[in-house]
mmCIF file of C-alpha atoms and ligand atoms in Angstrom:
data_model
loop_
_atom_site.group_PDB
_atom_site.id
_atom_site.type_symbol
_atom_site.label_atom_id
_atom_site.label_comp_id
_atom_site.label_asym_id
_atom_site.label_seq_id
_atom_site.Cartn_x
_atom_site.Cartn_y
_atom_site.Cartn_z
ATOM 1 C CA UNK A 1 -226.622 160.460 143.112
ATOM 2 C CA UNK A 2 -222.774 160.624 143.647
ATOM 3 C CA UNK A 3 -221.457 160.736 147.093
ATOM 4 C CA UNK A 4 -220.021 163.977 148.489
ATOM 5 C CA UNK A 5 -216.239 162.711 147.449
ATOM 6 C CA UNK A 6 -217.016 162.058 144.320
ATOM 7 C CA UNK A 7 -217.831 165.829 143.247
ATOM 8 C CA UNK A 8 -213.980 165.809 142.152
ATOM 9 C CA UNK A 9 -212.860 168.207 139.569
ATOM 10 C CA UNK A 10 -215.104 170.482 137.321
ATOM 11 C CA UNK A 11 -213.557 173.442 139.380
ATOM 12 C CA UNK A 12 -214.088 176.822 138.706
ATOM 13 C CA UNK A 13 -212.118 178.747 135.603
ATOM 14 C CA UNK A 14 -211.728 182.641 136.281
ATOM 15 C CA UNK A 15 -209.863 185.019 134.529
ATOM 16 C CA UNK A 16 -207.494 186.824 136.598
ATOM 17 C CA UNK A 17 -206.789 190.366 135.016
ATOM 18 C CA UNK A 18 -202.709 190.837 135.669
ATOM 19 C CA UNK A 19 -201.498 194.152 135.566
ATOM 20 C CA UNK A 20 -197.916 193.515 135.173
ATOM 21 C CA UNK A 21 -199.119 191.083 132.587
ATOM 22 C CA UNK A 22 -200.526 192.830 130.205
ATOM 23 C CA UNK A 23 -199.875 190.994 127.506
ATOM 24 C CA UNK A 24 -201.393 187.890 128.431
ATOM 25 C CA UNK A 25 -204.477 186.621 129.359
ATOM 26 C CA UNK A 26 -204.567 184.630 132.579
ATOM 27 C CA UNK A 27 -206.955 181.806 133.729
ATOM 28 C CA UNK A 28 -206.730 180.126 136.899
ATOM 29 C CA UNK A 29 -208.513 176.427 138.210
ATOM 30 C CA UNK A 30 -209.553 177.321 141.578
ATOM 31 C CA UNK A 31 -209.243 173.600 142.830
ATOM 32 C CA UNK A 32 -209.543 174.329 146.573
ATOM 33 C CA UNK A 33 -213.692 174.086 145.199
ATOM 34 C CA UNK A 34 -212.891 170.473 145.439
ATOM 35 C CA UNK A 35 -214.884 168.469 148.666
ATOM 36 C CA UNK A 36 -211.807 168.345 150.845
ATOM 37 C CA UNK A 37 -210.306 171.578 149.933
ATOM 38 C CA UNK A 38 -207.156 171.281 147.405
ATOM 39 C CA UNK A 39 -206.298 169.542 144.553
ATOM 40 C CA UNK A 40 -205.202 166.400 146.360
ATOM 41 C CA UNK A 41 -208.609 165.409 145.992
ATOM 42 C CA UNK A 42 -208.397 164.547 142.424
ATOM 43 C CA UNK A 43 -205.545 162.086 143.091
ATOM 44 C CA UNK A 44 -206.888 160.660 145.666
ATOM 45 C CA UNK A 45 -210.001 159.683 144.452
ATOM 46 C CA UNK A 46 -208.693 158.599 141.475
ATOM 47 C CA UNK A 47 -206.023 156.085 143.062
ATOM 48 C CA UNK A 48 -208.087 154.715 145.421
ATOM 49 C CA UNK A 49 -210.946 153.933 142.747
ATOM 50 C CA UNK A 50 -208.725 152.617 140.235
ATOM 51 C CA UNK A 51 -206.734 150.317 142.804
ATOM 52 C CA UNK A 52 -210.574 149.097 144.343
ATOM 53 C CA UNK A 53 -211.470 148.892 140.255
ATOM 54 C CA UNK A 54 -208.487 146.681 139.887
ATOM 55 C CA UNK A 55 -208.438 144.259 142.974
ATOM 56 C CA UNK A 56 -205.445 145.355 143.913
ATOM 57 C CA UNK A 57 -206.334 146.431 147.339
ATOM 58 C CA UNK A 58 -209.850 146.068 149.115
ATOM 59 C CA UNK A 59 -211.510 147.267 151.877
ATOM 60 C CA UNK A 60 -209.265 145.162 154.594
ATOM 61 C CA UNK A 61 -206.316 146.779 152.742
ATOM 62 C CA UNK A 62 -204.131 149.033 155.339
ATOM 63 C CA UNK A 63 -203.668 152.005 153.407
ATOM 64 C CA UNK A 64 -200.319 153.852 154.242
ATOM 65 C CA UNK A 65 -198.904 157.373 152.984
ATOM 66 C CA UNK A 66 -196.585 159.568 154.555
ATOM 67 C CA UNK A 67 -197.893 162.884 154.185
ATOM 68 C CA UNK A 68 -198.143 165.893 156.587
ATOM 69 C CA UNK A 69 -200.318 167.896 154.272
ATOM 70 C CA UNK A 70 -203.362 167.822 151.855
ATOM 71 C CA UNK A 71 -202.906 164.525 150.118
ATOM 72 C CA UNK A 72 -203.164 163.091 153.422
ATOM 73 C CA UNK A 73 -206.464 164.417 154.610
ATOM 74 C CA UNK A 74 -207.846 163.336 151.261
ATOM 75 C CA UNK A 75 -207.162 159.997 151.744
ATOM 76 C CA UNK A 76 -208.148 160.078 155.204
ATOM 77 C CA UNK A 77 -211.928 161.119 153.877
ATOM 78 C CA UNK A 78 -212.232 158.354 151.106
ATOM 79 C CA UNK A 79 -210.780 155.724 153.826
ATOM 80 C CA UNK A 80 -213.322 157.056 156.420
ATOM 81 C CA UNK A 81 -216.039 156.428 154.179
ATOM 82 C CA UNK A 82 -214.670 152.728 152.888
ATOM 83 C CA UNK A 83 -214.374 151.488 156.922
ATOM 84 C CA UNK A 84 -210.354 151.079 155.591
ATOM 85 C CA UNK A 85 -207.610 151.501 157.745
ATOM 86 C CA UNK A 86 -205.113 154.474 156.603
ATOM 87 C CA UNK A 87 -201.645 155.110 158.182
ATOM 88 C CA UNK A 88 -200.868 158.850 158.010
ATOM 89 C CA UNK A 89 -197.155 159.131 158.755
ATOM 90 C CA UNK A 90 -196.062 162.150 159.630
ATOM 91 C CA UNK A 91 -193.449 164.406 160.959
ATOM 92 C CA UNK A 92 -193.403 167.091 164.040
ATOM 93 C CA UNK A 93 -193.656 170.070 161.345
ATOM 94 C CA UNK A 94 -197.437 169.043 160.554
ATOM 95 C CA UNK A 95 -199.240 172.119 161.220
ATOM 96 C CA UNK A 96 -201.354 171.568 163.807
ATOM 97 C CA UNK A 97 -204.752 171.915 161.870
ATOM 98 C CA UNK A 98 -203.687 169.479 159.529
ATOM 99 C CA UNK A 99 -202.675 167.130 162.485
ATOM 100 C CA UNK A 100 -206.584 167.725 163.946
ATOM 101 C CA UNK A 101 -207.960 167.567 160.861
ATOM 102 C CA UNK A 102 -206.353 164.051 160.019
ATOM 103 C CA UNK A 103 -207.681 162.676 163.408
ATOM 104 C CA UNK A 104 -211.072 163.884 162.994
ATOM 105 C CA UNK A 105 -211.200 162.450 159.828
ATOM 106 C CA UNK A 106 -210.002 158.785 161.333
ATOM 107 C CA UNK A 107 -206.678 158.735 160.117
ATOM 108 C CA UNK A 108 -204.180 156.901 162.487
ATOM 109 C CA UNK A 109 -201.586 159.328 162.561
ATOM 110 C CA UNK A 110 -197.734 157.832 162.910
ATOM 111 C CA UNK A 111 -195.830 160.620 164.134
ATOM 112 C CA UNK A 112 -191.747 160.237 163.693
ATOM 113 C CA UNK A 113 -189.016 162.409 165.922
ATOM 114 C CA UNK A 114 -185.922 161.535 164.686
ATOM 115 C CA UNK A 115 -184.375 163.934 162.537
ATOM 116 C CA UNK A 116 -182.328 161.764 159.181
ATOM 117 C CA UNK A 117 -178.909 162.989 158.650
ATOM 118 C CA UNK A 118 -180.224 165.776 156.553
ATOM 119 C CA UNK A 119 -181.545 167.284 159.841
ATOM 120 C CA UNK A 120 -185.031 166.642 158.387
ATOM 121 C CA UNK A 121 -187.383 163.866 158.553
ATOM 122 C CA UNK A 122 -188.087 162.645 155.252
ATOM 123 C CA UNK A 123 -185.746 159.864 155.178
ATOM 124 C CA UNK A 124 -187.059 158.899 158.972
ATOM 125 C CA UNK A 125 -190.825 158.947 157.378
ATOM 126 C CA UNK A 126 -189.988 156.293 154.765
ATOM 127 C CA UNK A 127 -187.950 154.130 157.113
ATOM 128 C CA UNK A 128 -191.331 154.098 159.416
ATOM 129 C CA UNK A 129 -193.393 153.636 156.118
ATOM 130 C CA UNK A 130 -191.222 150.587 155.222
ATOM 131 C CA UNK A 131 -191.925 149.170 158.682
ATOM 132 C CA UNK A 132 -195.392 149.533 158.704
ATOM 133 C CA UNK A 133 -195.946 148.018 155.707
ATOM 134 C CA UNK A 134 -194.138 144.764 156.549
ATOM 135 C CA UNK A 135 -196.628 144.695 159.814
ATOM 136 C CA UNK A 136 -199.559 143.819 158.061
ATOM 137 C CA UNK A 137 -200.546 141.509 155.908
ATOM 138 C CA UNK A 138 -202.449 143.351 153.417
ATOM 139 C CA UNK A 139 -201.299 146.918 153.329
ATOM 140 C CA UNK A 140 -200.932 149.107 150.369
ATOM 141 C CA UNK A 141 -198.036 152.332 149.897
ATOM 142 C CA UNK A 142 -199.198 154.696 147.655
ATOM 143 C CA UNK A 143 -196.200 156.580 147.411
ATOM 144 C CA UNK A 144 -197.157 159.410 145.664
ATOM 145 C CA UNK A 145 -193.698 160.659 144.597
ATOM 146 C CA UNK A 146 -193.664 157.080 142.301
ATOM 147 C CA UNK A 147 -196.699 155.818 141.386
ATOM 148 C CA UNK A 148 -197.869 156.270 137.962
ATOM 149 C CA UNK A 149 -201.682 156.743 138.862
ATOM 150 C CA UNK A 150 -200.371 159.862 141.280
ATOM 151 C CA UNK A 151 -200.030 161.671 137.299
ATOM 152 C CA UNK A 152 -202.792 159.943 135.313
ATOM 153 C CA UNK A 153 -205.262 161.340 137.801
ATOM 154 C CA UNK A 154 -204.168 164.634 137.011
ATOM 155 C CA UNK A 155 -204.237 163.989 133.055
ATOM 156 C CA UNK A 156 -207.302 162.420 132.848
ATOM 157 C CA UNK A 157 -208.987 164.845 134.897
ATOM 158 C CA UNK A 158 -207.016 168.057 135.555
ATOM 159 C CA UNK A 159 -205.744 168.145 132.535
ATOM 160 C CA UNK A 160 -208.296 167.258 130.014
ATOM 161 C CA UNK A 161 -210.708 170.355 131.634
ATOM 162 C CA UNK A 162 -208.159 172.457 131.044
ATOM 163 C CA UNK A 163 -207.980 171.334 127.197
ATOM 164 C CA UNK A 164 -211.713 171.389 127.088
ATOM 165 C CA UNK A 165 -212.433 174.783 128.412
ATOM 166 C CA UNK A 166 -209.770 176.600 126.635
ATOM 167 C CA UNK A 167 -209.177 177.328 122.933
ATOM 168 C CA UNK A 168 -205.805 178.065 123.321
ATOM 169 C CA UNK A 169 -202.831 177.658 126.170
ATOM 170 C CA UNK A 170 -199.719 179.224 125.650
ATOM 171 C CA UNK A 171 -198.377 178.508 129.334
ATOM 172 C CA UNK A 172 -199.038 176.559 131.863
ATOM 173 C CA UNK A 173 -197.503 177.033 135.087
ATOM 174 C CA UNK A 174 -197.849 174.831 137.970
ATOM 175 C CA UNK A 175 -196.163 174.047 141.404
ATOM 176 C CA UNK A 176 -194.165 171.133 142.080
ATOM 177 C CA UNK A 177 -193.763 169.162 144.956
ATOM 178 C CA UNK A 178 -194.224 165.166 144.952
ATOM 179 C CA UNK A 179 -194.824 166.117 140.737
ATOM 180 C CA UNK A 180 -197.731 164.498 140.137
ATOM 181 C CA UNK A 181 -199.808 167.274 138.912
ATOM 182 C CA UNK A 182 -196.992 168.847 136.734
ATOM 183 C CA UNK A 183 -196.663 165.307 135.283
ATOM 184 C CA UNK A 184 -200.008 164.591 134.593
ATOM 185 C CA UNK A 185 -200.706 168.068 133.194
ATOM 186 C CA UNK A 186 -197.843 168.452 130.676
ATOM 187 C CA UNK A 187 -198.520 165.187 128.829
ATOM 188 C CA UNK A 188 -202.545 166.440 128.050
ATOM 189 C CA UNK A 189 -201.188 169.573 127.485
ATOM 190 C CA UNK A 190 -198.422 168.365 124.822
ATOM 191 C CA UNK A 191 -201.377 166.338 123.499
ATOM 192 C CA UNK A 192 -204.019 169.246 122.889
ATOM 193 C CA UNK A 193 -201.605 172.204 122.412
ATOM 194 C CA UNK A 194 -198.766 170.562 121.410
ATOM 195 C CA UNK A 195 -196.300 174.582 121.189
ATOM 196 C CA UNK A 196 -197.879 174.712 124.815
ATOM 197 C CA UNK A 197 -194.887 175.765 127.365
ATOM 198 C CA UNK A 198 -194.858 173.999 130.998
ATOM 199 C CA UNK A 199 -193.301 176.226 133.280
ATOM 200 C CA UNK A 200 -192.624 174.603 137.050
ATOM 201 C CA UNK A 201 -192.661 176.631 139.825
ATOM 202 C CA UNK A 202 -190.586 175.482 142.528
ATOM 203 C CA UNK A 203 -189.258 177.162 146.150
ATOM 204 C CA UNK A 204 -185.831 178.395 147.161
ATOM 205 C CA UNK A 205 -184.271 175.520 149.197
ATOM 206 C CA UNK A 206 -186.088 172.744 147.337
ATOM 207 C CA UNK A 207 -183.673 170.183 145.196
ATOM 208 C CA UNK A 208 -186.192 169.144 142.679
ATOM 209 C CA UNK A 209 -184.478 171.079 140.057
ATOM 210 C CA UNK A 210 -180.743 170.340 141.470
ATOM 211 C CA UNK A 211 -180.485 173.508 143.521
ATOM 212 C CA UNK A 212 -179.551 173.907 146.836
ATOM 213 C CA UNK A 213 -181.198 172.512 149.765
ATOM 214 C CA UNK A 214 -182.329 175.032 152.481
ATOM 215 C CA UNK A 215 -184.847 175.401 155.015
ATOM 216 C CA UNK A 216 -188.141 175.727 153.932
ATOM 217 C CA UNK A 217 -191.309 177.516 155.744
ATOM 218 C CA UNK A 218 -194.075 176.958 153.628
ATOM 219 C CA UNK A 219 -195.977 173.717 152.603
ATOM 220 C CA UNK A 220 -197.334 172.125 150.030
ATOM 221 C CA UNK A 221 -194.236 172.895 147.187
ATOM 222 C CA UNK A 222 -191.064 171.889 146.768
ATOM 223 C CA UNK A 223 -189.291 168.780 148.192
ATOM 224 C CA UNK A 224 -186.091 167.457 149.678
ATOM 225 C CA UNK A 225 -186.103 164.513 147.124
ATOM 226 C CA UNK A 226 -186.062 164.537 143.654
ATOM 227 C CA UNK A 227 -189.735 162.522 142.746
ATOM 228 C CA UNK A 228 -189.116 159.830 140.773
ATOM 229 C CA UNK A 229 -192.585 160.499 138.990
ATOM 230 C CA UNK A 230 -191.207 163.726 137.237
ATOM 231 C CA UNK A 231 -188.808 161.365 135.207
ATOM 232 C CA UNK A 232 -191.761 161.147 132.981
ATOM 233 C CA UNK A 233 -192.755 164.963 132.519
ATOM 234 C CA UNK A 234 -192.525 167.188 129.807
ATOM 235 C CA UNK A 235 -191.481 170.783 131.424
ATOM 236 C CA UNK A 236 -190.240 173.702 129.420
ATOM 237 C CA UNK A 237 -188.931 176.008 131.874
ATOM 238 C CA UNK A 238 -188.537 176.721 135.918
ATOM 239 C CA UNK A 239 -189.412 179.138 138.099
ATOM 240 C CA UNK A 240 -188.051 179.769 141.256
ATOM 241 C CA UNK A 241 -189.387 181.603 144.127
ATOM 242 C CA UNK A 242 -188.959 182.239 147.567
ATOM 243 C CA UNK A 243 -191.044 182.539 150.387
ATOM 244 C CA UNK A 244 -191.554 186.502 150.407
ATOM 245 C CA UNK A 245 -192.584 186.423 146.847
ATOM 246 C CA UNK A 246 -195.303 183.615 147.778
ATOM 247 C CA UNK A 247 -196.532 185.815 150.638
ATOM 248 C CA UNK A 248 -196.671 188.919 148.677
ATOM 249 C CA UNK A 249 -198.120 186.604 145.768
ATOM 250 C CA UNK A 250 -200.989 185.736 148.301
ATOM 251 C CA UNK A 251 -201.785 188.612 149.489
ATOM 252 C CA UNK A 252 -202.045 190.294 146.340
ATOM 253 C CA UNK A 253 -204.876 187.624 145.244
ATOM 254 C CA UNK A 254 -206.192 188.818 148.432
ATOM 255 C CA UNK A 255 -206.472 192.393 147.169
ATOM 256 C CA UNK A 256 -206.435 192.333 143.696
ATOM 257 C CA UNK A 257 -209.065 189.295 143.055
ATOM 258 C CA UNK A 258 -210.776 188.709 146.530
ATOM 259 C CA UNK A 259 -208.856 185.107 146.498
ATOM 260 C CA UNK A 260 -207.735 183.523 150.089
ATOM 261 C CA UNK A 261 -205.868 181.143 148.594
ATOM 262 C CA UNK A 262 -202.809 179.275 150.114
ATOM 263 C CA UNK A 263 -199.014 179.136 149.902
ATOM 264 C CA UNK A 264 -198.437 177.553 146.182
ATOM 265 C CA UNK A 265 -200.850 179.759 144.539
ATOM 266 C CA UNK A 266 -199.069 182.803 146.058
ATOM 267 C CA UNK A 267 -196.106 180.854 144.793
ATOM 268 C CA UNK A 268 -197.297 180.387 141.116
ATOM 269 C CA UNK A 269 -199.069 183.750 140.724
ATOM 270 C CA UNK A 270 -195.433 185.325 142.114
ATOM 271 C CA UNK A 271 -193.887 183.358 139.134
ATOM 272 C CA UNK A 272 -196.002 184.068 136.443
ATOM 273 C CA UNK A 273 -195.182 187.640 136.833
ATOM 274 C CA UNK A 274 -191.804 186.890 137.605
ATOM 275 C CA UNK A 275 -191.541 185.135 134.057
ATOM 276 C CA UNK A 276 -193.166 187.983 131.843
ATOM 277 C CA UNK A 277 -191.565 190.852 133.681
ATOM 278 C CA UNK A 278 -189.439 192.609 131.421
ATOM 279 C CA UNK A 279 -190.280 190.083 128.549
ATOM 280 C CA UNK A 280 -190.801 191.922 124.964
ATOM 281 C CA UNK A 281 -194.576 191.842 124.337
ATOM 282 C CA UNK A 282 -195.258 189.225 121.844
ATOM 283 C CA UNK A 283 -198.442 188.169 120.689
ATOM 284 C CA UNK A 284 -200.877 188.193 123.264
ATOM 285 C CA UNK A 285 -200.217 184.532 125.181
ATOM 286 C CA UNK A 286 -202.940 182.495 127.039
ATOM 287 C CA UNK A 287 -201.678 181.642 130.232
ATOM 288 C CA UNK A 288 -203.405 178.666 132.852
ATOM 289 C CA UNK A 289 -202.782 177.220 136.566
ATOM 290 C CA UNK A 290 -204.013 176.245 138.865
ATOM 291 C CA UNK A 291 -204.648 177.551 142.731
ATOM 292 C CA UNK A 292 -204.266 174.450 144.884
ATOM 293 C CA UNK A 293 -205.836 174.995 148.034
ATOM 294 C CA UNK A 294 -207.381 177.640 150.493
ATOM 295 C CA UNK A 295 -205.825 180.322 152.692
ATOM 296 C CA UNK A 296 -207.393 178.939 155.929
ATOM 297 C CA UNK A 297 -204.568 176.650 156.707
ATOM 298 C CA UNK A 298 -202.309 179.489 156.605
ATOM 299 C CA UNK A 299 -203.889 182.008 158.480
ATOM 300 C CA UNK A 300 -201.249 181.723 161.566
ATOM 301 C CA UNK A 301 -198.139 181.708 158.706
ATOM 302 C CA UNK A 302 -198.641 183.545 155.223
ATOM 303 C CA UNK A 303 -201.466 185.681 156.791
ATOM 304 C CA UNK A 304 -200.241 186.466 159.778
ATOM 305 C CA UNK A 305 -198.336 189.929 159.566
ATOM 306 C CA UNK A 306 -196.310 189.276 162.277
ATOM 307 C CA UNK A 307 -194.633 185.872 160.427
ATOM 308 C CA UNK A 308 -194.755 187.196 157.151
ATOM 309 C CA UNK A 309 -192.760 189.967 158.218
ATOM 310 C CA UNK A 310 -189.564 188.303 159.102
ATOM 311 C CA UNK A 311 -189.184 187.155 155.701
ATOM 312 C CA UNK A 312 -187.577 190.636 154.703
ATOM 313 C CA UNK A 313 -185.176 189.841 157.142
ATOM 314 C CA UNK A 314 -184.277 186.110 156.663
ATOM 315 C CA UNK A 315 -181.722 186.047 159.344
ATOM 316 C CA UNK A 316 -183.640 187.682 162.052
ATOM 317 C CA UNK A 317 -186.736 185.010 161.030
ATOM 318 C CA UNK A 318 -184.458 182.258 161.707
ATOM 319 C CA UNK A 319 -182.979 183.624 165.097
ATOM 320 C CA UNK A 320 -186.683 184.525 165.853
ATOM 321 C CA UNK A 321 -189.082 181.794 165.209
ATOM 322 C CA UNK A 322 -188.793 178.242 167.215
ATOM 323 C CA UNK A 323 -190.420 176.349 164.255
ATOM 324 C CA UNK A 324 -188.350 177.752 161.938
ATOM 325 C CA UNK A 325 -185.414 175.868 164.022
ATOM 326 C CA UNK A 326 -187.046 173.060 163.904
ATOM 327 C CA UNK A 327 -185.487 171.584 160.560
ATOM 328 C CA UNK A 328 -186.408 171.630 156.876
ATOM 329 C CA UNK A 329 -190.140 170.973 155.695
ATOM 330 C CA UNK A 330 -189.830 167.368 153.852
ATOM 331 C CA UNK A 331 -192.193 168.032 151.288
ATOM 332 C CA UNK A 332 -195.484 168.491 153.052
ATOM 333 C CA UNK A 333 -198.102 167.825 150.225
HETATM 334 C C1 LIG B 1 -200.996 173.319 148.229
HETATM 335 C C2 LIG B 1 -200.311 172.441 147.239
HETATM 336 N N1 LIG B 1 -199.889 172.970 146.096
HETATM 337 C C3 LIG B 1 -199.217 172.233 145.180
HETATM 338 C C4 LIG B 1 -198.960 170.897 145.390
HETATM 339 C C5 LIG B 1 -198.110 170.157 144.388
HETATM 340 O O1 LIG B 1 -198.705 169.063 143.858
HETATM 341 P P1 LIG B 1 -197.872 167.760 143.481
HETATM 342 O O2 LIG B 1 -197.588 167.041 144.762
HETATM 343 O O3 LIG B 1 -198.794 167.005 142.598
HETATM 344 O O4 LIG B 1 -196.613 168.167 142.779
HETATM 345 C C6 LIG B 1 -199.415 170.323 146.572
HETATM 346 C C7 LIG B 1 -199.159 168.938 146.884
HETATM 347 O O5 LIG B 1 -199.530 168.453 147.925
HETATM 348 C C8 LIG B 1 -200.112 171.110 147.525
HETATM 349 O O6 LIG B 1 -200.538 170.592 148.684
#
C-alpha cells in the first residue's frame, strides 16, 4: 500500500474549451491533485528517493533548500515522514501561510533580513545556504535551480503522462521559474512529438529570458536569476505576462471552468490566449499545460478584489501596498 506521499503524479487531464481559441483544443494537468498541493510534489519525491536510492544522503542527512514557496513545503512533508532534518531558508516575503504551513510540517525555517544589493534577498538566501551547509557534517543542497534530478523528475513523470495520454501535442506551454519543469518537459516532449512547440511563460520583471528586472507580486514564476538548469532545455518560444493578465487569467478559470487555481496557471492560461490571438487559423493544434497549484494560497492577493485592483493602476499599487515596498519576490517556488 503506498504511503500518502507517494500518490505523486497521475493527475487529472481536462479539456478546457477556450473561446478565444477556437482553433485549438486545450488540455490542462491539474497537478495541485498532487498530496501536498502543486506540482513541487513530483520533484520532490523524486529527488529525495533517488538521492536515498543512491546513498548519497540518508536519514541523518541535513537537508537544506532555500525556498519560500511550494517546493519547500514538499520537502518539508517527505522529511517529516523520514525523521530528517530540513533547513527551509527563507526570506521576509514568504506569505504567511506558507511560513505556517512549513512549521507545521517540521521544517526549521531560516529566515534572512538583509536585502543583497539588488534590494532583494536572493543573493542573501544563498549566502545563508552556503553557511549552513558548512555547519554540519552531513548536509545535502538540493538546489533546485542546478540539479539535474530537479528536470528528470519532471520527464520521467510529468512528462511521459503527458505523452501517454495524448495522441498528439502541438504546444506545450508551461511556467518558468527555477526551470525544472520546462526542462524536464521539453526533452519527453521532443522525444514523443518531436514538431511539438515549447512555449515558456514567464512574468514582467523576471530576467530569465534577459529582460528587465522589476518588482514582482506574485509567486511561484519567474526569477531574479537566470537557472542554470534551463541551459539544458529545448524551448521554442516565450511568453510574457504581467500580473493583471495572471489575475484576470485566474479568475476567468474561476468562471469559465469552475477552477481555483493559483497565480502561474492564471499566468499560462493568460498566455496561451495571448499567443493564438490574432494568429491565422491553421489546422486545428493540440495544446497542453499544466495548472501548478491551488487558489487557496492566494485568496488574500489574486482573489482579493481589493489587491487585484491596483494592478490597473501600477503606480498607485506601489504607493499603496506596504508589501509591495518591500523589495522584489526572489523566485518563490
Ligand atoms: C505555482 C508554481 N508554478 C510554476 C512553478 C515553476 O516550476 P519550476 O520551478 O519547475 O520552473 C512553480 C515552482 O515552484 C510554482 O510554485
Amino acid at each position: 500500500m503506498p504511503r500518502y506521499l507517494d500518490n505523486v503524479g497521475k493527475t487529472p487531464l481536462v479539456r478546457l474549451p477556450m473561446a478565444d481559441v477556437a482553433h485549438a483544443d486545450v488540455f490542462a494537468k491539474l497537478e495541485f491533485a498532487n498530496p501536498t498541493g502543486s506540482v513541487k510534489d513530483r520533484a520532490a519525491q523524486y529527488i529525495i528517493e533517488a538521492l536515498l536510492g543512491s546513498g548519497e544522503i540518508d536519514r541523518d542527512t541535513v537537508l537544506i533548500e532555500s525556498s519560500s514557496g511550494n517546493f519547500g513545503i514538499a520537502l518539508a512533508a517527505r522529511a517529516a515522514t523520514y525523521g530528517m532534518r530540513f533547513i527551509c531558508v527563507v526570506d521576509p516575503m514568504i506569505a504567511s501561510a506558507n511560513l505556517l504551513l512549513l512549521n507545521a510540517l517540521g521544517a526549521e525555517v531560516v529566515q534572512v533580513t538583509e536585502p543583497d544589493q539588488f534590494g532583494g534577498y536572493l543573493k542573501t538566501r544563498l549566502r545563508r545556504v552556503q553557511e549552513l551547509k558548512r555547519s554540519f557534517a552531513r548536509s545535502y543542497w538540493i538546489d533546485q535551480y542546478a540539479n539535474p534530478l530537479n528536470a528528470e523528475a519532471y520527464a520521467r513523470t510529468l512528462g511521459a503522462e503527458l505523452c501517454d495520454a495524448l495522441p498528439r501535442i502541438d504546444y506545450l506551454f508551461a511556467g518558468v521559474s527555477s526551470g525544472g519543469t520546462i526542462t524536464g518537459i521539453s526533452w519527453r516532449m521532443k522525444e514523443c512529438f518531436p514538431t511539438a512547440k515549447v512555449i515558456a511563460v514567464d512574468m514582467e520583471g523576471s530576467v530569465i529570458f534577459n529582460r528587465p528586472s522589476r518588482k514582482r507580486y506574485i509567486p511561484g514564476i519567474g526569477s531574479s536569476i537566470v537557472p542554470a538548469i534551463l541551459s539544458r532545455a529545448k524551448i521554442d518560444d516565450v511568453v510574457i505576462v504581467d500580473e493583471a493578465e495572471t489575475i484576470a487569467g485566474c479568475h476567468a478559470l474561476v468562471r469559465e471552468h469552475g477552477i481555483f487555481a493559483g497565480g502561474s496557471s492564471g499566468s499560462v492560461f493568460a498566455a496561451i490566449s495571448k499567443f493564438f490571438r490574432g494568429r491565422p487559423a491553421g489546422p486545428r493544434a493540440v495544446v497542453a499545460t499544466l495548472f501548478a497549484d491551488r487558489g487557496d494560497r492566494y485568496i488574500d492577493t489574486i482573489y482579493d478584489p481589493t489587491w487585484a485592483a491596483r494592478f490597473t493602476a501600477r503606480d498607485s499599487f506601489d504607493a499603496a501596498s506596504p508589501t509591495a515596498q518591500k523589495g522584489h519576490l526572489d523566485a518563490l517556488s
